[in-house]
XYZ file of N, CA and C in Angstrom:
243
model
N 4.162 -18.657 30.986
C 4.175 -17.218 30.793
C 5.326 -16.633 31.595
N 6.170 -15.851 30.955
C 7.275 -15.185 31.639
C 7.140 -13.690 31.426
N 7.078 -12.926 32.519
C 6.854 -11.495 32.392
C 5.485 -11.235 31.812
N 5.445 -10.516 30.712
C 4.153 -10.268 30.065
C 4.039 -11.030 28.750
N 4.810 -12.111 28.597
C 4.733 -12.897 27.370
C 4.218 -14.302 27.649
N 3.636 -14.889 26.641
C 3.037 -16.218 26.721
C 3.571 -17.026 25.547
N 3.981 -18.261 25.794
C 4.515 -19.111 24.734
C 3.550 -20.245 24.426
N 3.390 -20.504 23.142
C 2.508 -21.564 22.665
C 3.206 -22.248 21.504
N 3.110 -23.560 21.441
C 3.788 -24.275 20.357
C 2.797 -25.094 19.542
N 3.167 -25.332 18.305
C 2.381 -26.137 17.388
C 3.343 -26.828 16.436
N 2.830 -27.710 15.626
C 3.646 -28.439 14.662
C 3.111 -28.151 13.261
N 4.018 -28.015 12.291
C 3.618 -27.778 10.903
C 3.022 -29.066 10.342
N 1.802 -28.971 9.883
C 1.097 -30.108 9.306
C 1.051 -29.975 7.783
N 0.632 -31.035 7.123
C 0.614 -31.065 5.661
C -0.219 -29.921 5.082
N -1.337 -29.596 5.715
C -2.197 -28.522 5.218
C -1.618 -27.136 5.386
N -0.509 -27.008 6.099
C 0.116 -25.704 6.334
C 1.120 -25.319 5.253
N 1.532 -26.276 4.428
C 2.607 -26.006 3.477
C 2.076 -25.806 2.056
N 2.899 -25.158 1.244
C 2.538 -24.952 -0.158
C 3.172 -26.030 -1.036
N 3.064 -25.858 -2.330
C 3.577 -26.824 -3.307
C 5.081 -27.079 -3.140
N 5.813 -26.070 -2.641
C 7.266 -26.173 -2.495
C 7.686 -26.691 -1.121
N 6.720 -26.994 -0.271
C 7.013 -27.550 1.045
C 7.305 -26.528 2.121
N 6.994 -25.277 1.851
C 7.257 -24.183 2.787
C 5.923 -23.631 3.296
N 5.891 -23.228 4.555
C 4.679 -22.628 5.126
C 4.435 -21.267 4.491
N 3.214 -21.069 3.995
C 2.816 -19.783 3.440
C 2.773 -18.758 4.567
N 3.280 -17.541 4.333
C 3.478 -16.576 5.416
C 2.198 -16.210 6.169
N 1.042 -16.236 5.541
C -0.194 -15.894 6.258
C -0.557 -16.921 7.319
N -0.055 -18.125 7.179
C -0.317 -19.170 8.190
C 0.255 -18.769 9.544
N 1.351 -18.013 9.554
C 1.940 -17.559 10.815
C 0.965 -16.666 11.584
N 0.201 -15.851 10.852
C -0.793 -15.001 11.505
C -1.904 -15.843 12.124
N -2.284 -16.925 11.453
C -3.275 -17.844 12.026
C -2.756 -18.424 13.341
N -1.499 -18.848 13.346
C -0.920 -19.412 14.566
C -0.843 -18.368 15.676
N -0.535 -17.133 15.323
C -0.493 -16.075 16.340
C -1.875 -15.826 16.931
N -2.900 -15.890 16.099
C -4.270 -15.747 16.586
C -4.616 -16.878 17.542
N -4.230 -18.104 17.193
C -4.483 -19.239 18.083
C -3.734 -19.074 19.401
N -2.493 -18.616 19.344
C -1.706 -18.408 20.566
C -2.362 -17.348 21.455
N -2.851 -16.262 20.834
C -3.523 -15.212 21.602
C -4.778 -15.750 22.286
N -5.541 -16.576 21.567
C -6.752 -17.147 22.152
C -6.419 -18.116 23.289
N -5.356 -18.903 23.131
C -4.939 -19.792 24.218
C -4.487 -18.989 25.436
N -3.799 -17.877 25.199
C -3.404 -16.996 26.304
C -4.632 -16.476 27.044
N -5.600 -15.970 26.303
C -6.808 -15.415 26.926
C -7.570 -16.499 27.686
N -7.722 -17.679 27.068
C -8.458 -18.766 27.720
C -7.765 -19.262 28.984
N -6.445 -19.265 29.003
C -5.734 -19.776 30.177
C -5.605 -18.742 31.287
N -5.667 -17.455 30.964
C -5.485 -16.426 31.985
C -6.734 -15.610 32.279
N -7.616 -15.507 31.315
C -8.862 -14.746 31.475
C -9.995 -15.539 30.834
N -10.375 -16.675 31.410
C -11.300 -17.594 30.732
C -12.644 -16.999 30.338
N -13.124 -15.997 31.032
C -14.417 -15.409 30.688
C -14.297 -14.244 29.715
N -13.093 -13.822 29.413
C -12.905 -12.620 28.599
C -13.414 -12.771 27.171
N -13.281 -13.945 26.578
C -13.737 -14.114 25.204
C -15.247 -13.978 25.078
N -15.966 -14.292 26.149
C -17.426 -14.198 26.115
C -17.933 -12.778 26.301
N -17.135 -11.920 26.939
C -17.654 -10.588 27.254
C -16.872 -9.438 26.645
N -15.736 -9.702 26.066
C -14.957 -8.623 25.460
C -14.423 -9.044 24.107
N -13.919 -8.101 23.407
C -13.282 -8.365 22.121
C -11.834 -7.922 22.227
N -10.923 -8.814 21.944
C -9.514 -8.444 21.968
C -9.102 -8.058 20.565
N -8.412 -6.966 20.443
C -7.992 -6.518 19.121
C -6.468 -6.422 19.068
N -5.948 -6.515 17.886
C -4.515 -6.421 17.657
C -4.258 -5.130 16.898
N -3.370 -4.299 17.435
C -3.075 -3.041 16.765
C -1.714 -3.055 16.085
N -0.850 -3.982 16.497
C 0.486 -4.042 15.902
C 1.027 -5.453 16.002
N 1.711 -5.888 14.959
C 2.295 -7.224 14.935
C 3.745 -7.103 14.491
N 4.636 -7.745 15.241
C 6.049 -7.799 14.871
C 6.399 -9.256 14.642
N 6.800 -9.587 13.433
C 7.170 -10.961 13.092
C 8.653 -11.007 12.792
N 9.308 -12.032 13.283
C 10.695 -12.295 12.928
C 10.751 -13.684 12.316
N 11.081 -13.746 11.057
C 11.195 -15.015 10.365
C 12.661 -15.419 10.365
N 13.000 -16.443 11.119
C 14.385 -16.884 11.221
C 14.762 -17.784 10.049
N 13.833 -18.588 9.605
C 14.018 -19.465 8.444
C 12.649 -19.976 8.049
N 12.505 -20.460 6.820
C 11.207 -20.995 6.394
C 10.821 -22.230 7.217
N 9.593 -22.303 7.623
C 9.101 -23.485 8.337
C 8.687 -24.520 7.300
N 8.935 -25.787 7.618
C 8.626 -26.892 6.711
C 7.855 -27.966 7.454
N 7.349 -28.924 6.716
C 6.541 -30.005 7.262
C 7.196 -30.641 8.488
N 6.412 -30.817 9.528
C 6.794 -31.472 10.775
C 7.702 -30.637 11.678
N 7.997 -29.391 11.296
C 8.772 -28.505 12.174
C 7.943 -28.143 13.395
N 8.608 -27.937 14.508
C 7.960 -27.411 15.709
C 8.029 -25.894 15.651
N 6.906 -25.248 15.899
C 6.804 -23.790 15.861
C 6.543 -23.296 17.278
N 7.317 -22.323 17.726
C 7.110 -21.700 19.028
C 6.710 -20.264 18.798
N 5.577 -19.888 19.355
C 5.053 -18.528 19.206
C 5.032 -17.886 20.573
N 5.597 -16.695 20.653
C 5.592 -15.949 21.907
C 4.709 -14.718 21.705
N 3.723 -14.589 22.554
C 2.762 -13.484 22.481
C 2.951 -12.617 23.700
N 2.982 -11.309 23.506
C 3.043 -10.407 24.662
C 1.863 -9.461 24.590
N 1.277 -9.227 25.729
C 0.112 -8.348 25.824
C 0.536 -7.026 26.434
N 0.131 -5.951 25.791
C 0.424 -4.613 26.284
C -0.856 -3.797 26.258
N -0.930 -2.822 27.138
C -2.095 -1.946 27.213
C -3.388 -2.728 27.399
N -3.357 -3.688 28.316
C -4.549 -4.497 28.592
C -5.296 -3.877 29.742
């Protein structure tokens, strides 16, 4: 975690891609949700049991299509916590 951001990485698996070999855009939101949960678990381990974290705004930057076996890096920043 640097500043108020948290980085989490994953790898594109076969179930993440479509018929053309590209990650369907909604999968990125799934990965962001996983990154947010990993952030909460690593910094506020009891928070998931007693609070609900909500997302009010999402900014995505797609640099290029992700494909099978690509490494994905997700950076999450928490504001107004």
